[in-house]
XYZ file of C-alpha atoms in Angstrom:
624
model
C 0.000 0.000 0.000
C 1.486 3.391 -0.960
C 2.168 6.063 1.659
C -0.626 8.631 1.790
C -1.743 11.555 3.947
C -4.497 10.681 6.421
C -7.676 12.715 6.344
C -8.267 15.366 8.993
C -11.164 13.332 10.432
C -9.002 10.197 10.703
C -6.217 12.169 12.382
C -8.666 13.579 14.936
C -10.113 10.141 15.645
C -6.619 8.745 16.259
C -5.927 11.633 18.625
C -9.268 11.016 20.338
C -8.157 7.466 21.099
C -5.354 8.903 23.247
C -7.152 11.858 24.811
C -10.762 10.644 25.117
C -10.875 7.264 26.828
C -14.285 7.563 28.521
C -16.852 10.242 29.473
C -14.750 11.251 32.479
C -11.931 12.176 30.061
C -14.263 14.550 28.222
C -15.361 16.165 31.476
C -11.731 16.591 32.539
C -10.754 18.359 29.309
C -13.787 20.658 29.291
C -13.480 21.599 32.975
C -9.774 22.347 32.530
C -10.646 24.647 29.625
C -13.165 26.440 31.847
C -10.586 26.922 34.607
C -7.978 28.195 32.148
C -10.584 30.764 31.052
C -10.753 32.108 34.612
C -14.125 30.656 35.595
C -15.362 31.133 39.160
C -18.327 28.792 38.661
C -18.405 25.521 36.719
C -21.586 23.480 36.259
C -21.555 19.958 34.806
C -24.633 17.999 33.724
C -24.482 14.397 32.484
C -26.943 11.796 31.263
C -26.425 8.093 30.638
C -23.154 8.186 32.541
C -21.951 10.863 30.124
C -22.436 8.784 26.985
C -25.750 10.454 26.122
C -24.999 13.986 27.324
C -22.232 16.060 28.868
C -22.827 19.776 29.336
C -20.208 22.037 30.937
C -21.129 25.674 31.628
C -18.737 28.292 33.002
C -18.605 32.038 33.593
C -15.099 32.516 32.221
C -13.764 34.960 29.677
C -15.509 33.313 26.739
C -14.377 32.817 23.112
C -14.695 35.638 20.533
C -16.956 34.796 17.613
C -14.160 34.981 15.026
C -12.054 32.487 17.032
C -14.693 29.747 17.338
C -13.567 27.952 14.132
C -9.997 27.933 15.477
C -11.188 26.522 18.822
C -12.208 23.270 17.137
C -9.177 23.070 14.854
C -6.248 20.842 15.803
C -3.219 22.374 17.480
C -4.854 25.771 17.927
C -4.558 27.178 21.438
C -4.351 30.482 23.299
C -2.464 28.993 26.250
C 0.966 28.233 24.874
C 3.579 30.840 24.003
C 6.709 30.128 21.993
C 8.400 28.305 24.912
C 7.159 24.740 25.459
C 9.042 24.690 28.784
C 6.898 27.455 30.319
C 3.546 25.665 30.598
C 1.470 27.333 33.320
C -2.039 26.331 32.186
C -3.888 23.043 32.472
C -4.392 22.681 28.733
C -1.928 23.548 25.995
C -2.007 20.933 23.212
C -5.058 22.189 21.304
C -6.356 18.635 20.757
C -9.286 18.165 23.116
C -12.152 19.913 21.295
C -11.375 18.613 17.777
C -10.840 15.104 19.213
C -14.214 15.189 20.981
C -15.905 16.571 17.870
C -14.531 13.719 15.759
C -16.285 11.022 17.826
C -19.385 12.833 19.127
C -21.863 15.638 18.424
C -20.276 18.769 19.861
C -21.620 22.298 20.141
C -19.927 25.362 21.665
C -21.870 28.463 22.684
C -19.814 31.358 24.024
C -19.948 35.061 24.820
C -17.148 37.357 25.913
C -17.492 40.082 28.549
C -17.567 42.806 25.892
C -19.656 40.916 23.360
C -23.109 42.130 22.417
C -24.328 38.588 21.854
C -23.157 35.006 21.900
C -22.164 32.780 19.009
C -22.378 29.033 18.461
C -20.516 26.493 16.388
C -21.071 22.751 16.018
C -19.113 19.724 14.879
C -20.600 16.273 14.309
C -18.354 13.312 13.643
C -15.689 15.662 12.291
C -18.059 17.722 10.086
C -18.031 21.388 11.105
C -21.120 23.598 10.853
C -21.099 27.349 10.267
C -20.913 29.840 13.131
C -24.325 31.275 14.000
C -25.643 33.788 16.568
C -27.042 32.502 19.858
C -28.337 33.710 23.220
C -26.159 33.153 26.285
C -24.676 34.846 29.318
C -20.986 35.627 29.617
C -18.904 32.479 29.523
C -18.996 29.241 27.556
C -21.310 26.251 27.348
C -19.962 23.105 25.713
C -22.448 20.332 24.999
C -21.413 16.830 23.973
C -24.072 14.345 22.842
C -23.875 10.708 21.748
C -20.268 10.198 22.695
C -18.452 7.637 20.461
C -21.358 7.428 18.004
C -18.759 7.819 15.205
C -16.547 5.060 16.674
C -19.048 2.462 17.945
C -16.287 -0.069 18.666
C -15.212 2.108 21.602
C -18.686 1.761 23.176
C -18.021 -1.938 23.782
C -15.353 -0.981 26.311
C -17.540 1.364 28.354
C -18.699 0.250 31.787
C -22.169 0.697 33.260
C -23.794 4.062 33.832
C -23.052 3.989 37.554
C -19.340 3.255 37.016
C -18.962 6.001 34.412
C -20.777 8.490 36.633
C -18.503 7.556 39.538
C -15.414 8.132 37.383
C -16.727 11.547 36.368
C -17.383 12.474 39.989
C -13.836 11.441 40.933
C -12.407 13.667 38.187
C -14.379 16.674 39.438
C -13.293 16.091 43.044
C -9.658 15.705 42.034
C -9.713 18.996 40.102
C -11.793 20.837 42.710
C -9.196 20.306 45.453
C -6.682 22.339 43.432
C -9.156 25.199 42.839
C -10.903 25.922 46.147
C -12.036 29.410 45.024
C -14.178 27.895 42.237
C -17.702 26.574 42.792
C -18.348 23.172 41.174
C -21.721 21.531 40.595
C -22.238 18.085 39.059
C -25.745 16.819 38.271
C -26.525 13.415 36.778
C -29.536 11.692 35.306
C -30.057 9.818 38.585
C -30.882 13.209 40.185
C -27.868 13.001 42.471
C -25.930 16.253 42.772
C -22.380 16.944 43.834
C -22.031 20.539 45.002
C -18.745 22.005 46.181
C -19.169 25.639 47.321
C -16.254 28.005 46.776
C -13.917 28.713 49.699
C -10.652 30.631 49.159
C -6.984 30.050 48.315
C -5.724 30.363 51.892
C -4.456 27.208 53.676
C -7.647 27.191 55.743
C -9.765 27.534 52.609
C -7.907 24.700 50.922
C -8.465 22.487 53.952
C -12.185 23.292 53.901
C -12.336 22.261 50.235
C -10.456 19.062 51.077
C -13.035 18.357 53.787
C -15.833 18.860 51.219
C -14.260 16.232 48.981
C -12.760 13.750 51.448
C -15.098 14.069 54.391
C -15.099 15.956 57.682
C -12.987 13.273 59.397
C -9.858 14.044 57.390
C -8.926 17.499 58.796
C -9.213 16.174 62.354
C -6.854 13.302 61.508
C -4.396 15.152 59.258
C -0.935 16.660 59.655
C 0.113 19.760 57.720
C 3.106 19.513 55.374
C 5.228 22.521 54.391
C 8.798 22.027 53.155
C 11.153 23.541 50.570
C 14.281 22.053 49.029
C 16.321 23.495 46.138
C 13.443 25.554 44.769
C 10.816 22.792 45.073
C 7.981 23.574 47.506
C 5.825 20.819 49.013
C 2.614 21.677 50.878
C -0.590 19.897 51.834
C -1.790 17.393 54.415
C -1.252 13.713 55.203
C -3.251 11.501 57.540
C -1.890 10.234 60.823
C -0.900 6.540 60.563
C -3.947 5.268 62.454
C -6.239 6.937 59.870
C -5.706 4.876 56.714
C -7.578 3.253 53.835
C -7.557 -0.144 52.131
C -6.599 1.420 48.763
C -4.769 4.464 47.425
C -7.796 6.153 45.836
C -7.681 8.949 48.404
C -4.135 9.975 47.610
C -4.258 13.244 45.672
C -1.141 14.807 44.151
C -0.739 18.079 42.238
C 2.189 19.537 40.318
C 1.873 23.292 39.782
C -1.874 22.954 40.344
C -2.272 20.093 37.851
C -3.815 16.825 39.146
C -1.425 13.960 38.389
C -1.158 10.231 39.012
C 2.591 9.839 39.207
C 4.348 6.615 40.190
C 7.278 8.471 41.724
C 5.014 10.463 44.054
C 2.970 7.373 44.953
C 6.164 5.441 45.712
C 7.505 8.277 47.857
C 4.302 8.346 49.906
C 4.473 4.592 50.381
C 8.119 4.838 51.432
C 7.421 7.645 53.912
C 4.765 5.535 55.678
C 6.655 2.222 55.398
C 7.476 2.135 59.118
C 3.993 2.932 60.362
C 1.580 1.277 57.915
C 1.259 -2.344 56.773
C 1.473 -3.151 53.068
C -2.281 -3.517 52.682
C -3.089 -0.082 54.153
C -2.636 3.309 52.501
C -2.351 6.818 53.874
C -4.791 9.568 52.908
C -2.868 12.456 51.373
C -3.279 15.766 49.561
C 0.091 17.061 48.350
C 0.899 20.126 46.240
C 4.275 20.384 44.527
C 5.233 23.827 43.231
C 8.362 24.194 41.133
C 9.771 25.913 38.072
C 7.855 24.645 34.998
C 11.188 24.321 33.188
C 12.285 21.430 35.456
C 9.144 19.320 35.039
C 7.752 17.869 31.802
C 3.953 17.682 31.659
C 3.940 16.833 27.951
C 4.551 13.124 28.543
C 1.134 11.856 27.444
C -1.817 13.539 25.710
C -3.983 12.917 28.780
C -1.461 14.992 30.825
C -1.828 12.747 33.892
C 1.863 11.774 33.950
C 4.816 14.063 34.565
C 8.603 13.706 34.484
C 10.920 15.560 36.835
C 14.405 16.656 35.839
C 15.649 15.571 39.271
C 13.370 12.731 40.484
C 15.646 11.978 43.435
C 15.200 15.513 44.747
C 11.410 15.295 44.558
C 11.253 11.844 46.132
C 13.628 12.814 48.917
C 11.637 15.968 49.642
C 8.351 14.055 49.921
C 9.757 11.243 52.070
C 11.712 13.590 54.327
C 8.897 16.117 54.776
C 6.302 13.473 55.636
C 8.565 11.650 58.090
C 9.537 14.904 59.773
C 5.872 15.920 60.049
C 4.959 12.554 61.562
C 7.810 12.834 64.066
C 6.838 16.395 65.068
C 3.113 15.695 65.293
C 3.404 14.040 68.679
C 1.194 11.182 69.741
C -2.302 11.268 68.216
C -5.069 8.714 67.905
C -7.539 8.683 65.033
C -10.925 10.133 65.902
C -12.520 7.209 64.062
C -11.295 4.863 66.812
C -13.402 6.671 69.394
C -16.365 6.648 67.009
C -16.037 2.880 66.599
C -15.889 2.437 70.365
C -18.990 4.578 70.799
C -20.817 2.464 68.235
C -19.748 -0.733 69.977
C -21.115 0.483 73.311
C -24.534 1.373 71.925
C -27.332 -1.165 72.510
C -27.625 -3.691 69.708
C -24.139 -3.063 68.339
C -22.603 -6.009 66.517
C -19.595 -7.726 68.021
C -16.583 -8.527 65.906
C -14.267 -11.404 66.705
C -10.611 -11.109 65.858
C -9.044 -14.255 64.461
C -5.722 -15.420 65.796
C -3.888 -14.459 68.979
C -4.424 -11.034 70.466
C -0.907 -9.866 69.760
C -0.956 -11.133 66.181
C 2.249 -13.179 66.450
C 1.061 -16.006 64.247
C 0.030 -13.858 61.299
C 3.032 -11.533 61.445
C 5.524 -14.361 61.888
C 3.947 -16.177 58.949
C 4.215 -13.043 56.829
C 7.820 -12.656 57.917
C 8.646 -16.244 56.971
C 6.893 -15.823 53.609
C 8.993 -12.744 52.832
C 12.061 -14.918 52.556
C 14.272 -13.130 55.102
C 16.643 -15.199 57.196
C 19.129 -14.699 59.976
C 16.785 -14.105 62.931
C 14.848 -16.915 64.546
C 12.199 -15.718 67.056
C 12.145 -19.160 68.700
C 15.756 -18.624 69.801
C 14.934 -15.364 71.593
C 13.445 -16.145 75.011
C 11.890 -13.204 76.813
C 13.025 -12.362 80.328
C 10.416 -11.369 82.915
C 10.886 -7.640 83.306
C 13.580 -6.197 81.072
C 12.116 -7.622 77.826
C 15.663 -8.185 76.534
C 17.222 -10.835 74.318
C 19.854 -13.345 75.208
C 23.159 -12.779 73.473
C 22.859 -14.050 69.899
C 24.730 -17.184 69.001
C 27.653 -16.852 66.620
C 26.582 -17.133 63.023
C 22.953 -16.541 63.930
C 22.809 -12.950 62.662
C 21.314 -10.574 65.199
C 23.370 -7.926 67.030
C 26.753 -7.437 68.480
C 27.609 -6.763 72.106
C 27.070 -3.000 71.830
C 23.530 -3.487 70.604
C 22.592 -5.771 73.479
C 22.215 -2.706 75.713
C 19.254 -1.575 73.657
C 17.250 -4.540 74.900
C 18.831 -5.002 78.309
C 17.793 -1.507 79.350
C 14.360 -1.709 77.741
C 12.098 1.317 77.252
C 10.217 0.500 80.452
C 13.394 0.904 82.461
C 15.057 3.876 80.803
C 15.955 6.915 82.916
C 13.434 9.099 81.074
C 10.670 6.604 81.716
C 11.498 6.225 85.426
C 11.449 9.995 85.855
C 7.722 9.954 85.145
C 7.106 7.711 88.154
C 7.866 10.516 90.584
C 5.334 12.919 89.083
C 2.284 13.769 91.110
C -1.094 12.357 90.152
C -2.288 15.799 89.047
C 0.692 16.213 86.754
C 0.125 12.800 85.204
C -3.496 13.680 84.432
C -2.226 16.592 82.343
C -0.080 14.347 80.160
C -1.230 13.302 76.691
C -1.905 9.714 77.832
C -2.650 10.552 81.449
C -2.193 8.332 84.510
C -2.547 4.546 84.447
C -5.527 3.351 86.514
C -5.831 -0.353 85.740
C -4.786 -3.257 83.552
C -7.650 -5.129 81.892
C -7.360 -8.748 80.706
C -3.591 -8.540 81.280
C -3.275 -6.794 77.891
C -4.905 -3.359 77.985
C -3.849 -0.428 80.146
C -6.681 1.908 81.132
C -5.493 5.462 81.748
C -7.233 8.693 82.698
C -6.535 12.246 81.542
C -8.341 15.395 82.633
C -10.965 15.061 79.892
C -10.733 11.542 78.455
C -10.309 7.817 78.954
C -7.366 6.132 77.191
C -7.061 2.400 76.466
C -3.573 1.202 75.459
C -2.603 -2.120 73.882
C 0.519 -2.823 75.937
C 2.086 -5.243 73.447
C 1.554 -3.024 70.405
C 2.789 0.063 72.260
C 5.928 -1.548 73.651
C 6.628 -3.133 70.266
C 6.862 0.330 68.708
C 9.133 1.592 71.500
C 11.543 -1.324 71.142
C 11.515 -0.957 67.345
C 12.408 2.744 67.473
C 15.213 2.089 69.964
C 16.489 -0.709 67.761
C 16.391 1.422 64.619
C 18.290 4.207 66.350
C 20.975 1.722 67.343
C 21.121 0.335 63.803
C 21.428 3.664 62.002
C 23.719 5.345 64.514
C 26.643 3.485 62.996
C 27.483 1.201 60.100
C 25.470 -2.012 59.988
C 27.612 -5.069 60.904
C 28.466 -7.194 57.878
C 29.647 -10.722 57.245
C 32.301 -11.548 54.651
C 31.408 -14.127 52.020
C 33.764 -17.080 51.686
C 33.686 -16.620 47.915
C 32.592 -13.315 46.362
C 29.232 -13.465 44.611
C 29.465 -12.256 40.998
C 26.249 -10.673 39.718
C 25.912 -10.097 35.966
C 24.060 -6.875 35.156
C 23.581 -4.464 32.281
C 26.504 -2.068 32.189
C 24.395 0.942 33.156
C 23.024 -0.891 36.240
C 26.530 -1.869 37.321
C 27.611 1.753 36.994
C 24.694 2.984 39.113
C 25.500 0.474 41.861
C 29.159 1.512 41.830
C 28.146 5.159 42.304
C 26.147 4.168 45.437
C 28.766 1.764 46.818
C 29.635 3.993 49.797
C 25.991 4.213 50.873
C 25.541 0.467 50.449
C 28.649 -0.137 52.565
C 27.033 1.732 55.472
C 24.224 -0.838 55.322
C 26.682 -3.722 55.341
C 26.723 -4.516 51.598
C 30.218 -4.309 50.095
C 30.278 -4.325 46.279
C 32.811 -3.403 43.611
C 32.942 -3.372 39.839
C 33.871 -6.691 38.213
C 34.315 -5.916 34.569
C 32.009 -3.792 32.391
C 28.767 -5.686 33.090
C 29.046 -7.211 36.547
C 29.628 -6.442 40.223
C 31.298 -8.530 42.909
C 29.593 -8.753 46.316
C 32.149 -9.400 49.075
C 30.112 -8.661 52.235
C 26.427 -8.748 53.133
C 24.573 -7.394 56.207
C 24.877 -9.928 59.003
C 21.245 -9.321 59.986
C 20.095 -10.808 56.679
C 21.852 -14.108 57.363
C 21.595 -16.366 54.321
C 20.013 -14.275 51.594
C 19.596 -14.352 47.829
C 22.436 -11.992 46.911
C 21.675 -12.075 43.198
C 18.054 -10.980 43.702
C 18.990 -8.370 46.320
C 21.512 -6.692 44.008
C 19.123 -6.719 41.049
C 16.339 -5.222 43.178
C 18.714 -2.479 44.290
C 19.739 -1.792 40.690
C 16.084 -1.494 39.650
C 15.292 0.891 42.491
C 18.312 3.084 41.779
C 17.249 3.249 38.136
C 13.714 4.277 39.108
C 14.265 6.507 42.137
C 18.033 6.974 42.554
C 17.832 5.527 46.103
C 18.914 2.342 47.906
C 15.895 2.095 50.182
C 15.299 -1.571 49.329
C 18.202 -2.680 51.520
C 17.251 -0.322 54.328
C 13.657 -1.605 54.241
C 14.818 -5.201 54.523
C 16.913 -4.376 57.576
C 14.050 -2.419 59.126
C 11.679 -5.359 58.584
C 14.001 -7.662 60.481
C 14.274 -5.059 63.231
C 10.480 -4.859 63.332
C 10.175 -8.630 63.716
C 12.779 -8.673 66.480
C 10.930 -5.854 68.235
C 7.645 -7.753 67.942
C 9.098 -10.794 69.684
C 11.102 -8.756 72.170
C 8.330 -6.592 73.541
C 6.077 -7.154 76.509
C 3.580 -9.892 75.750
C -0.151 -9.915 76.054
C -1.012 -11.528 79.381
C 1.917 -9.975 81.250
C 0.957 -8.348 84.533
C 2.480 -4.891 84.900
C 3.022 -2.846 88.024
C 1.507 0.675 88.148
C 4.937 2.282 87.771
C 5.631 0.101 84.722
C 2.343 1.094 83.132
C 3.026 4.798 83.707
C 6.576 4.383 82.408
C 5.173 2.861 79.214
C 2.766 5.776 78.768
C 5.526 8.362 79.283
C 7.796 6.632 76.804
C 4.991 6.525 74.234
C 4.538 10.283 74.575
C 8.245 10.797 73.874
C 8.512 8.417 70.895
C 7.587 9.529 67.340
C 5.088 7.261 65.615
C 3.978 5.524 68.784
C 0.322 5.885 67.818
C 0.695 2.703 65.762
C 2.746 -0.465 66.139
C 5.236 -1.722 63.544
C 2.434 -3.442 61.644
C 0.140 -0.422 61.467
C -2.300 -1.370 64.228
C -3.307 1.446 66.605
C -1.579 1.322 69.982
C -4.274 3.220 71.863
C -7.792 4.632 71.624
C -8.925 7.813 73.333
C -12.539 8.348 74.346
C -13.450 11.863 75.416
C -15.379 12.392 78.644
C -18.091 14.197 76.695
C -18.626 11.065 74.585
C -18.852 8.885 77.688
C -21.406 11.235 79.226
C -23.371 11.105 75.999
C -23.537 7.320 76.268
C -25.151 7.658 79.700
C -27.532 10.386 78.582
C -25.853 13.083 80.662
C -25.717 15.527 77.738
């Protein structure tokens, strides 16, 4: 077949396949156009999940009558100057309207602020109609009917009306968070309406808009983020560890005001919460990255949902560092949803929920640990002593710690000087503490404490597990991780670029106990491995590290493996469920929790305590 020029309609339909995937994609493009036009009010109406009708009305600057034909022509835009690296608008490609018009029936009615009347133009399956006068207020109304009627094969891939409507609603919410000063209204054929009143661009106004989208519980369980590094500014909010979700759908990220779904940002969030959340739980986040448009590429895909950073390591490090610092500075906080669940459980007729497995979760966590393939630490060889919760000295060749690290366990958080100092405080002083004064131990597992205005219930095993873990991590990272020399060096064959990346990070890897060196152009030789890992798959470890360095320019994989072993050792070295504690020991545990970052959750993400306000208790008894 000879080479020939495709028709304009065919070109638009090919472009539509990239830009217009479903009705939600149409809504996204039209709403972004409205926001770029300076709209303060955006109204969206859909029918049939958006397949039958999508109507977007705004009060923006409008389109002059003589520019309407250009608005539906490919690669015509008012948003892009001569410099492709200075993109400050949501749209810039000039593809959305002609792409929509090539697969649907599209009409645009618009009036400028100075216009005497409005004008309208239509396009149906790529065929453009003449511009004609119309009646309309200032702004633009874009109406899309019979989406994909010109490409019926695409209709086979559409989901049900409810699913398409849900996707459209998610798009509006995602955009609305970035534009709190704009009022959004979404109405569907099922008569349900999403209305997001305008707030303002202040931090308080942004948080109110976030509450409109994510629910009133989020602000009460969120921590503010505000950090700057090398010209990149990160702001927003993240949830406390005990307020999490089963999926990552409530993780919102924005780059220069543009909603994005970026793997680097998602991975950084996951890494920042690695110590405080289990793998099957996800933090709730709203993060805004602001940086020079010249150092970020938003022209990666026509849908503009992906971005590329010139320095991905800088961005990832900023996100991880800012979130971890915020969590450490936030002090000890319990999720408000825990108290709500307790209130519901106390009400007459509330359902009871049985928890499978032992109360402290040893069986499930040990099974998960075994399944992960790590070796070198055997919990069965670590008997627990009555009061100091320490470990016996590890046997030679059994991994574990050296003599200097034994002090971490022999002292034990319950017997540290800081913890014992709290025992001499008066009862009134203890009531003013965050976790109050211990009053009783229930079922040899839960400490009941009292503050001036609340009742606190602490899971002693989960709480002490976190304290031991943090002490152990501090001991690990205060100096180089002990390593063990291999009898014969392990040679790992790699692509030359991967071997070069590993060589550049060899000093950092050596601090974690992994000694590597170049072995020819496409291989590395591993001479030492971290003793904590015991017998490990060196080939797989090195390849995983090479992949992570290629993606994120970090060596966190090795650090995470060491931290997981530390977490398992802490789990089996902490005070067990069923252990009777003296009052001074209970108070010492509470004081140490108040002084330890992240102590609101254990190593596996379970909450360590629940706080029930006195007002809630009085409400249960009908006192208020």
